[in-house]
CSV table of N, CA and C in Angstrom, one decimal:
chain,number,residue,atom,x,y,z
A,1,MET,N,19.4,55.4,-25.7
A,1,MET,CA,18.5,54.7,-24.7
A,1,MET,C,18.5,53.0,-25.0
A,2,ASN,N,19.0,52.7,-26.7
A,2,ASN,CA,19.2,51.6,-27.2
A,2,ASN,C,20.9,50.8,-26.5
A,3,THR,N,21.6,52.0,-26.4
A,3,THR,CA,23.0,52.0,-25.7
A,3,THR,C,23.0,51.0,-24.5
A,4,LYS,N,22.1,51.7,-23.5
A,4,LYS,CA,21.6,51.1,-22.1
A,4,LYS,C,21.2,49.7,-21.9
A,5,LYS,N,20.3,49.6,-23.1
A,5,LYS,CA,19.7,48.0,-23.0
A,5,LYS,C,20.6,47.0,-23.6
A,6,ILE,N,22.1,47.6,-24.6
A,6,ILE,CA,22.7,46.8,-24.8
A,6,ILE,C,23.7,46.4,-23.9
A,7,ILE,N,24.1,47.6,-23.1
A,7,ILE,CA,25.2,47.3,-21.9
A,7,ILE,C,24.5,46.5,-20.9
A,8,TYR,N,23.0,46.4,-20.9
A,8,TYR,CA,22.7,45.6,-19.7
A,8,TYR,C,22.7,44.3,-20.0
A,9,GLY,N,22.0,44.1,-21.7
A,9,GLY,CA,22.0,43.0,-21.9
A,9,GLY,C,23.5,42.1,-21.9
A,10,LEU,N,24.4,42.9,-21.8
A,10,LEU,CA,25.9,42.2,-22.0
A,10,LEU,C,26.2,41.7,-20.6
A,11,CYS,N,26.2,43.2,-19.5
A,11,CYS,CA,26.4,42.4,-18.2
A,11,CYS,C,25.5,41.3,-17.9
A,12,PHE,N,24.6,41.5,-17.9
A,12,PHE,CA,23.4,39.9,-18.0
A,12,PHE,C,23.9,38.9,-18.4
A,13,ALA,N,24.8,38.9,-19.6
A,13,ALA,CA,24.9,37.5,-20.4
A,13,ALA,C,26.4,37.2,-19.6
A,14,LEU,N,27.3,38.0,-19.4
A,14,LEU,CA,28.2,38.1,-18.6
A,14,LEU,C,28.4,37.3,-17.5
A,15,PHE,N,27.6,38.0,-16.5
A,15,PHE,CA,27.4,37.5,-15.4
A,15,PHE,C,26.7,35.8,-15.4
A,16,SER,N,25.8,35.7,-16.4
A,16,SER,CA,25.3,34.4,-16.2
A,16,SER,C,26.4,33.5,-16.8
A,17,ILE,N,27.2,33.7,-17.7
A,17,ILE,CA,28.4,32.4,-17.9
A,17,ILE,C,29.3,32.7,-16.7
A,18,LEU,N,29.5,33.5,-16.0
A,18,LEU,CA,30.3,33.3,-15.0
A,18,LEU,C,29.4,32.3,-13.6
A,19,CYS,N,28.6,32.8,-13.5
A,19,CYS,CA,27.7,32.0,-12.4
A,19,CYS,C,27.3,30.6,-13.0
A,20,THR,N,27.3,30.4,-14.1
A,20,THR,CA,27.3,29.0,-14.8
A,20,THR,C,28.7,28.1,-14.5
A,21,SER,N,29.5,28.7,-14.8
A,21,SER,CA,30.9,28.1,-14.4
A,21,SER,C,31.2,28.1,-13.4
A,22,CYS,N,31.3,29.1,-12.4
A,22,CYS,CA,31.2,28.5,-11.0
A,22,CYS,C,30.3,27.2,-10.8
A,23,MET,N,29.4,27.1,-10.8
A,23,MET,CA,28.2,26.2,-10.5
A,23,MET,C,28.4,24.6,-10.7
A,24,PHE,N,29.5,24.8,-12.2
A,24,PHE,CA,29.8,23.6,-12.3
A,24,PHE,C,31.4,23.2,-12.2
A,25,SER,N,31.9,24.1,-11.4
A,25,SER,CA,33.2,23.5,-11.2
A,25,SER,C,33.2,22.7,-10.2
A,26,ASP,N,32.7,22.3,-9.6
A,26,ASP,CA,32.5,21.1,-8.5
A,26,ASP,C,32.5,19.8,-9.1
A,27,TYR,N,32.0,20.0,-10.5
A,27,TYR,CA,31.5,18.6,-11.0
A,27,TYR,C,32.8,18.4,-12.5
A,28,PRO,N,33.6,17.9,-12.1
A,28,PRO,CA,34.7,17.0,-13.2
A,28,PRO,C,34.0,16.3,-14.1
A,29,VAL,N,34.4,16.3,-15.6
A,29,VAL,CA,33.9,15.7,-16.5
A,29,VAL,C,34.9,14.4,-16.7
A,30,ASP,N,34.9,13.3,-17.9
A,30,ASP,CA,35.8,12.6,-18.1
A,30,ASP,C,36.1,13.0,-19.7
A,31,GLU,N,36.9,12.3,-20.6
A,31,GLU,CA,36.9,12.6,-21.7
A,31,GLU,C,36.1,12.0,-23.1
A,32,ASP,N,34.6,11.4,-21.9
A,32,ASP,CA,33.4,11.2,-22.7
A,32,ASP,C,32.6,12.6,-23.0
A,33,GLY,N,32.9,13.4,-21.8
A,33,GLY,CA,31.3,14.5,-21.6
A,33,GLY,C,31.0,13.3,-20.2
A,34,LEU,N,31.1,12.7,-19.9
A,34,LEU,CA,30.2,12.2,-18.5
A,34,LEU,C,30.5,12.7,-17.2
A,35,LEU,N,30.0,12.8,-16.6
A,35,LEU,CA,30.5,14.0,-14.8
A,35,LEU,C,31.0,12.8,-14.1
A,36,ILE,N,32.1,13.1,-13.6
A,36,ILE,CA,32.8,12.3,-12.8
A,36,ILE,C,32.4,12.2,-11.1
A,37,THR,N,32.2,11.1,-10.2
A,37,THR,CA,31.3,11.5,-9.1
A,37,THR,C,31.8,11.0,-8.2
A,38,THR,N,31.4,10.6,-7.3
A,38,THR,CA,32.2,10.3,-6.0
A,38,THR,C,31.8,8.2,-6.0
A,39,ARG,N,31.0,8.0,-6.5
A,39,ARG,CA,30.7,6.7,-7.0
A,39,ARG,C,31.8,5.8,-7.1
A,40,SER,N,32.4,4.7,-6.1
A,40,SER,CA,33.2,3.8,-6.5
A,40,SER,C,32.5,2.4,-6.9
A,41,GLU,N,31.4,2.4,-6.8
A,41,GLU,CA,30.7,0.8,-7.0
A,41,GLU,C,31.0,0.4,-8.6
A,42,CYS,N,30.6,-0.8,-8.7
A,42,CYS,CA,31.6,-1.1,-10.3
A,42,CYS,C,30.8,-2.3,-10.8
A,43,TYR,N,29.9,-2.5,-11.1
A,43,TYR,CA,29.4,-3.9,-11.1
A,43,TYR,C,28.5,-4.1,-12.6
A,44,VAL,N,28.3,-4.8,-13.3
A,44,VAL,CA,26.8,-5.3,-14.0
A,44,VAL,C,25.9,-5.9,-13.5
A,45,SER,N,24.7,-5.1,-13.8
A,45,SER,CA,23.6,-5.6,-13.0
A,45,SER,C,22.8,-6.4,-13.8
A,46,ASN,N,22.7,-6.1,-15.1
A,46,ASN,CA,21.8,-7.1,-16.0
A,46,ASN,C,22.7,-7.1,-17.3
A,47,PHE,N,22.3,-8.2,-18.2
A,47,PHE,CA,22.7,-8.1,-19.6
A,47,PHE,C,21.9,-9.1,-20.3
A,48,LYS,N,21.9,-8.5,-21.7
A,48,LYS,CA,20.7,-9.4,-22.5
A,48,LYS,C,21.9,-9.0,-24.2
A,49,LEU,N,21.6,-10.2,-24.7
A,49,LEU,CA,22.1,-10.6,-26.1
A,49,LEU,C,21.2,-10.1,-27.0
A,50,LEU,N,21.4,-9.1,-27.9
A,50,LEU,CA,19.9,-9.2,-29.0
A,50,LEU,C,20.2,-9.3,-29.9
A,51,GLY,N,19.7,-9.5,-30.9
A,51,GLY,CA,19.8,-10.6,-32.3
A,51,GLY,C,19.6,-9.5,-33.2
A,52,THR,N,19.6,-9.6,-34.5
A,52,THR,CA,19.5,-7.9,-35.4
A,52,THR,C,17.8,-7.5,-35.3
A,53,ASP,N,16.7,-8.4,-34.7
A,53,ASP,CA,15.9,-8.1,-34.9
A,53,ASP,C,15.7,-6.9,-33.4
A,54,LEU,N,16.8,-6.8,-33.0
A,54,LEU,CA,16.5,-6.4,-31.4
A,54,LEU,C,16.0,-6.8,-30.4
A,55,LEU,N,15.6,-8.2,-30.4
A,55,LEU,CA,15.0,-9.0,-29.7
A,55,LEU,C,15.9,-10.3,-28.7
A,56,PRO,N,15.9,-10.4,-27.8
A,56,PRO,CA,17.2,-11.1,-27.0
A,56,PRO,C,17.6,-12.7,-27.4
A,57,VAL,N,18.4,-13.2,-27.7
A,57,VAL,CA,18.7,-14.6,-28.7
A,57,VAL,C,18.9,-15.6,-27.5
A,58,HIS,N,18.4,-15.5,-26.3
A,58,HIS,CA,18.6,-16.1,-24.8
A,58,HIS,C,17.7,-17.7,-25.1
A,59,PHE,N,18.0,-18.8,-24.9
A,59,PHE,CA,17.6,-19.6,-25.0
A,59,PHE,C,16.6,-19.5,-23.7
A,60,ASN,N,15.1,-20.2,-24.2
A,60,ASN,CA,13.9,-20.2,-23.3
A,60,ASN,C,14.1,-18.9,-22.7
A,61,ASP,N,13.9,-18.0,-23.1
A,61,ASP,CA,14.1,-16.6,-22.6
A,61,ASP,C,14.7,-16.3,-21.1
A,62,GLY,N,16.0,-17.1,-20.9
A,62,GLY,CA,16.7,-17.1,-19.8
A,62,GLY,C,17.3,-15.8,-19.7
A,63,ASP,N,17.5,-15.8,-18.4
A,63,ASP,CA,18.0,-14.5,-17.9
A,63,ASP,C,19.8,-14.9,-18.1
A,64,ALA,N,20.8,-14.0,-18.7
A,64,ALA,CA,22.1,-14.0,-18.3
A,64,ALA,C,22.5,-14.5,-17.0
A,65,VAL,N,23.1,-15.3,-16.4
A,65,VAL,CA,23.9,-15.3,-14.9
A,65,VAL,C,25.1,-14.4,-14.9
A,66,ILE,N,25.0,-13.6,-13.7
A,66,ILE,CA,25.9,-12.3,-13.9
A,66,ILE,C,26.6,-13.2,-12.2
A,67,ASP,N,27.9,-12.9,-12.2
A,67,ASP,CA,28.5,-13.1,-11.0
A,67,ASP,C,29.5,-12.1,-10.5
A,68,THR,N,29.0,-11.2,-9.7
A,68,THR,CA,29.9,-9.9,-9.6
A,68,THR,C,31.2,-10.0,-8.9
A,69,VAL,N,31.4,-11.2,-8.4
A,69,VAL,CA,32.7,-11.4,-7.5
A,69,VAL,C,33.7,-11.9,-8.8
A,70,GLU,N,33.5,-12.9,-9.7
A,70,GLU,CA,34.2,-13.5,-10.7
A,70,GLU,C,34.2,-12.9,-11.6
A,71,CYS,N,33.4,-11.5,-11.7
A,71,CYS,CA,33.5,-10.8,-13.1
A,71,CYS,C,33.0,-11.6,-14.6
A,72,THR,N,32.0,-12.5,-14.1
A,72,THR,CA,31.5,-13.4,-15.2
A,72,THR,C,30.3,-12.9,-15.9
A,73,ILE,N,30.1,-13.5,-16.9
A,73,ILE,CA,28.5,-13.1,-17.4
A,73,ILE,C,28.5,-14.3,-18.3
A,74,ARG,N,27.7,-15.2,-17.8
A,74,ARG,CA,26.9,-16.5,-18.7
A,74,ARG,C,25.5,-16.3,-19.3
A,75,VAL,N,25.5,-16.5,-20.2
A,75,VAL,CA,24.5,-16.6,-20.8
A,75,VAL,C,24.5,-17.6,-22.2
A,76,LYS,N,23.0,-18.5,-22.2
A,76,LYS,CA,22.9,-19.5,-23.4
A,76,LYS,C,22.0,-19.1,-24.4
A,77,VAL,N,22.4,-19.1,-25.7
A,77,VAL,CA,21.5,-18.9,-26.8
A,77,VAL,C,21.1,-19.9,-27.7
A,78,LYS,N,20.2,-19.4,-28.4
A,78,LYS,CA,19.4,-20.3,-28.8
A,78,LYS,C,20.2,-21.2,-30.1
A,79,TYR,N,19.9,-22.1,-30.3
A,79,TYR,CA,20.8,-23.1,-32.1
A,79,TYR,C,20.5,-21.8,-32.9
A,80,GLY,N,21.3,-22.0,-33.5
A,80,GLY,CA,21.6,-21.3,-34.6
A,80,GLY,C,21.4,-19.8,-34.9
A,81,THR,N,22.1,-19.5,-33.4
A,81,THR,CA,22.1,-17.8,-33.3
A,81,THR,C,22.9,-17.0,-34.4
A,82,ASP,N,22.9,-16.5,-34.9
A,82,ASP,CA,24.0,-15.7,-35.8
A,82,ASP,C,25.0,-14.9,-35.2
A,83,LEU,N,26.0,-15.7,-34.2
A,83,LEU,CA,26.7,-14.6,-32.9
A,83,LEU,C,27.8,-13.7,-33.8
A,84,LYS,N,27.6,-13.6,-35.3
A,84,LYS,CA,28.3,-12.4,-35.8
A,84,LYS,C,27.8,-11.1,-35.9
A,85,ASN,N,26.3,-11.2,-35.7
A,85,ASN,CA,25.7,-10.1,-35.7
A,85,ASN,C,24.8,-10.1,-34.3
A,86,VAL,N,25.1,-9.9,-33.3
A,86,VAL,CA,24.4,-9.6,-31.9
A,86,VAL,C,24.9,-8.1,-31.3
A,87,TYR,N,24.0,-7.7,-30.6
A,87,TYR,CA,24.1,-6.8,-30.1
A,87,TYR,C,24.1,-6.4,-28.4
A,88,PRO,N,25.3,-6.5,-27.7
A,88,PRO,CA,25.2,-7.2,-26.2
A,88,PRO,C,24.5,-5.5,-25.5
A,89,GLN,N,23.8,-5.8,-24.9
A,89,GLN,CA,22.9,-4.6,-23.9
A,89,GLN,C,23.4,-5.1,-22.5
A,90,PHE,N,24.0,-4.1,-22.1
A,90,PHE,CA,24.4,-3.9,-20.1
A,90,PHE,C,23.7,-3.0,-19.3
A,91,THR,N,23.4,-3.3,-18.4
A,91,THR,CA,22.7,-2.2,-17.4
A,91,THR,C,23.9,-2.0,-16.4
A,92,LEU,N,23.9,-1.1,-16.0
A,92,LEU,CA,25.2,-0.5,-14.8
A,92,LEU,C,24.8,-0.1,-14.2
A,93,VAL,N,25.9,-0.4,-12.7
A,93,VAL,CA,25.3,0.7,-11.8
A,93,VAL,C,25.4,2.3,-12.0
A,94,THR,N,24.7,3.1,-11.0
A,94,THR,CA,24.7,4.3,-11.5
A,94,THR,C,26.1,5.2,-11.5
A,95,ASP,N,26.4,5.7,-12.6
A,95,ASP,CA,27.2,6.5,-13.1
A,95,ASP,C,28.9,5.7,-13.5
A,96,ALA,N,28.4,4.3,-13.5
A,96,ALA,CA,29.5,3.6,-14.2
A,96,ALA,C,29.6,3.6,-15.7
A,97,LYS,N,30.6,3.5,-16.3
A,97,LYS,CA,30.3,3.5,-17.7
A,97,LYS,C,31.6,2.4,-18.1
A,98,LEU,N,31.3,1.9,-19.5
A,98,LEU,CA,31.7,0.2,-20.3
A,98,LEU,C,32.7,0.8,-21.4
A,99,SER,N,33.6,0.0,-21.4
A,99,SER,CA,35.0,0.1,-22.3
A,99,SER,C,35.3,-1.3,-22.6
A,100,PRO,N,35.2,-1.5,-24.0
A,100,PRO,CA,35.0,-0.8,-24.9
A,100,PRO,C,33.5,-0.4,-25.1
A,101,LYS,N,33.3,0.8,-25.7
A,101,LYS,CA,31.9,1.3,-25.7
A,101,LYS,C,31.1,0.5,-26.9
A,102,VAL,N,30.0,0.1,-26.6
A,102,VAL,CA,28.4,-0.8,-27.3
A,102,VAL,C,28.5,0.4,-28.0
A,103,THR,N,28.8,0.4,-29.3
A,103,THR,CA,28.2,1.1,-30.3
A,103,THR,C,27.4,0.9,-31.5
A,104,GLY,N,27.2,-0.6,-31.3
A,104,GLY,CA,26.5,-1.0,-32.5
A,104,GLY,C,26.5,-2.8,-32.8
A,105,PHE,N,26.4,-3.6,-33.5
A,105,PHE,CA,26.1,-4.9,-33.5
A,105,PHE,C,27.5,-5.5,-33.4
A,106,THR,N,27.8,-6.8,-33.1
A,106,THR,CA,29.4,-6.7,-32.6
A,106,THR,C,29.3,-8.4,-32.9
A,107,ASP,N,30.8,-9.1,-33.5
A,107,ASP,CA,30.8,-9.9,-33.9
A,107,ASP,C,31.8,-10.9,-32.7
A,108,PHE,N,30.5,-12.0,-32.3
A,108,PHE,CA,30.8,-12.8,-31.0
A,108,PHE,C,31.1,-14.3,-31.8
A,109,SER,N,31.4,-14.4,-32.8
A,109,SER,CA,31.6,-15.5,-33.5
A,109,SER,C,32.6,-16.5,-32.8
A,110,ASP,N,33.7,-15.9,-32.7
A,110,ASP,CA,34.9,-16.6,-31.9
A,110,ASP,C,34.7,-16.6,-30.3
A,111,TYR,N,33.7,-16.9,-29.7
A,111,TYR,CA,33.2,-16.6,-28.5
A,111,TYR,C,33.9,-17.9,-27.5
A,112,LYS,N,34.4,-19.2,-28.3
A,112,LYS,CA,35.0,-20.1,-27.5
A,112,LYS,C,36.7,-20.1,-27.3
A,113,GLU,N,37.5,-19.5,-28.6
A,113,GLU,CA,38.5,-19.1,-28.4
A,113,GLU,C,38.9,-17.8,-27.8
A,114,ASN,N,38.2,-16.7,-28.0
A,114,ASN,CA,38.5,-15.5,-27.8
A,114,ASN,C,36.9,-15.0,-26.8
A,115,PRO,N,36.4,-15.2,-25.4
A,115,PRO,CA,35.3,-14.7,-25.2
A,115,PRO,C,35.3,-13.0,-24.8
A,116,PRO,N,34.3,-12.6,-25.2
A,116,PRO,CA,34.1,-10.9,-25.3
A,116,PRO,C,34.7,-10.6,-24.0
A,117,LYS,N,35.2,-9.5,-23.9
A,117,LYS,CA,35.4,-8.8,-22.2
A,117,LYS,C,35.5,-7.3,-22.6
A,118,TYR,N,34.6,-6.6,-21.5
A,118,TYR,CA,34.3,-5.4,-21.2
A,118,TYR,C,34.6,-5.1,-20.1
A,119,THR,N,34.9,-3.5,-19.7
A,119,THR,CA,35.6,-3.0,-18.4
A,119,THR,C,34.6,-2.2,-18.3
A,120,VAL,N,34.1,-2.7,-17.0
A,120,VAL,CA,33.1,-1.7,-16.0
A,120,VAL,C,34.1,-0.6,-15.2
A,121,ILE,N,33.8,0.6,-15.4
A,121,ILE,CA,34.7,1.8,-14.7
A,121,ILE,C,33.6,2.8,-13.7
A,122,SER,N,34.2,2.9,-12.7
A,122,SER,CA,32.9,3.4,-11.4
A,122,SER,C,33.1,5.1,-11.9
A,123,GLY,N,31.8,5.6,-11.1
A,123,GLY,CA,31.9,6.9,-11.7
A,123,GLY,C,32.6,7.7,-11.2
A,124,ASN,N,33.5,7.4,-9.9
A,124,ASN,CA,34.9,8.2,-9.5
A,124,ASN,C,36.1,8.0,-10.3
A,125,ARG,N,35.6,7.1,-11.4
A,125,ARG,CA,36.8,6.3,-12.5
A,125,ARG,C,38.3,5.7,-11.8
A,126,GLN,N,38.2,5.6,-10.2
A,126,GLN,CA,39.2,5.1,-9.5
A,126,GLN,C,39.0,3.3,-9.9
A,127,VAL,N,38.1,2.7,-10.0
A,127,VAL,CA,37.8,0.9,-10.1
A,127,VAL,C,37.9,0.8,-11.1
A,128,GLN,N,37.8,-0.4,-11.8
A,128,GLN,CA,37.6,-0.9,-12.8
A,128,GLN,C,38.2,-2.4,-12.6
A,129,LYS,N,36.7,-3.1,-13.1
A,129,LYS,CA,36.6,-4.6,-13.1
A,129,LYS,C,36.3,-5.1,-14.8
A,130,THR,N,37.1,-6.2,-15.2
A,130,THR,CA,36.8,-6.9,-16.8
A,130,THR,C,35.9,-7.9,-16.5
A,131,TYR,N,34.9,-8.1,-17.0
A,131,TYR,CA,34.1,-9.2,-17.3
A,131,TYR,C,34.3,-9.7,-18.7
A,132,THR,N,34.0,-11.2,-18.2
A,132,THR,CA,34.2,-11.7,-19.4
A,132,THR,C,33.1,-12.5,-19.5
A,133,ILE,N,32.5,-12.7,-21.0
A,133,ILE,CA,31.3,-13.4,-21.4
A,133,ILE,C,31.3,-14.9,-21.9
A,134,TYR,N,30.9,-15.8,-21.4
A,134,TYR,CA,30.8,-16.7,-21.7
A,134,TYR,C,29.5,-17.1,-22.3
A,135,ILE,N,29.2,-17.4,-23.8
A,135,ILE,CA,28.6,-18.1,-24.1
A,135,ILE,C,28.4,-19.4,-24.6
A,136,THR,N,27.1,-20.2,-24.3
A,136,THR,CA,26.7,-21.7,-24.4
A,136,THR,C,25.8,-21.7,-25.7
A,137,GLU,N,25.9,-22.2,-26.7
A,137,GLU,CA,25.0,-22.4,-27.7
A,137,GLU,C,23.9,-23.5,-27.3
A,138,GLN,N,22.6,-23.6,-27.4
A,138,GLN,CA,21.8,-24.5,-27.1
A,138,GLN,C,22.1,-25.7,-28.0
A,139,GLU,N,22.0,-26.9,-27.3
A,139,GLU,CA,22.3,-28.2,-28.5
A,139,GLU,C,21.1,-28.5,-29.5
A,140,TYR,N,22.0,-28.7,-30.4
A,140,TYR,CA,20.3,-29.4,-31.9
A,140,TYR,C,20.0,-30.7,-31.2
A,141,THR,N,18.8,-31.0,-31.1
A,141,THR,CA,17.9,-32.3,-30.7
A,141,THR,C,17.4,-32.1,-31.8
A,142,ILE,N,17.2,-33.5,-32.0
A,142,ILE,CA,16.2,-33.7,-33.0
A,142,ILE,C,15.1,-34.7,-32.6
A,143,GLN,N,13.9,-34.4,-32.9
A,143,GLN,CA,12.5,-34.7,-32.5
A,143,GLN,C,11.7,-35.6,-33.2
């Protein structure tokens, strides 16, 4: 009696594995384990630069200006912002991914000589657009 249960259990497990592998064979994944889709859209829809307190460091809480044709992001930060420790936060079109990956706080202190660049890669992995981030610091004014 127990042998039948074991055989049925093994058959069910094997059947489940086969069905699962067949279901997902139409959906390839990339080297990061992300699904590769048919989407060719490739752009940044929102950008924030966060300080060590994870709050935006934008001057007057203004939004970054994103030009999806020129592939630029322009952001004005508050005077005295520590650009050695900022966290760039991107919102991308559905299924796109970013390279290099944002894995933590980043040093943007040499932004004048070397503006940071990030590449957006479409869901189908066929289209790539490199965005350059231009940072302007609020001017110091004596009142």
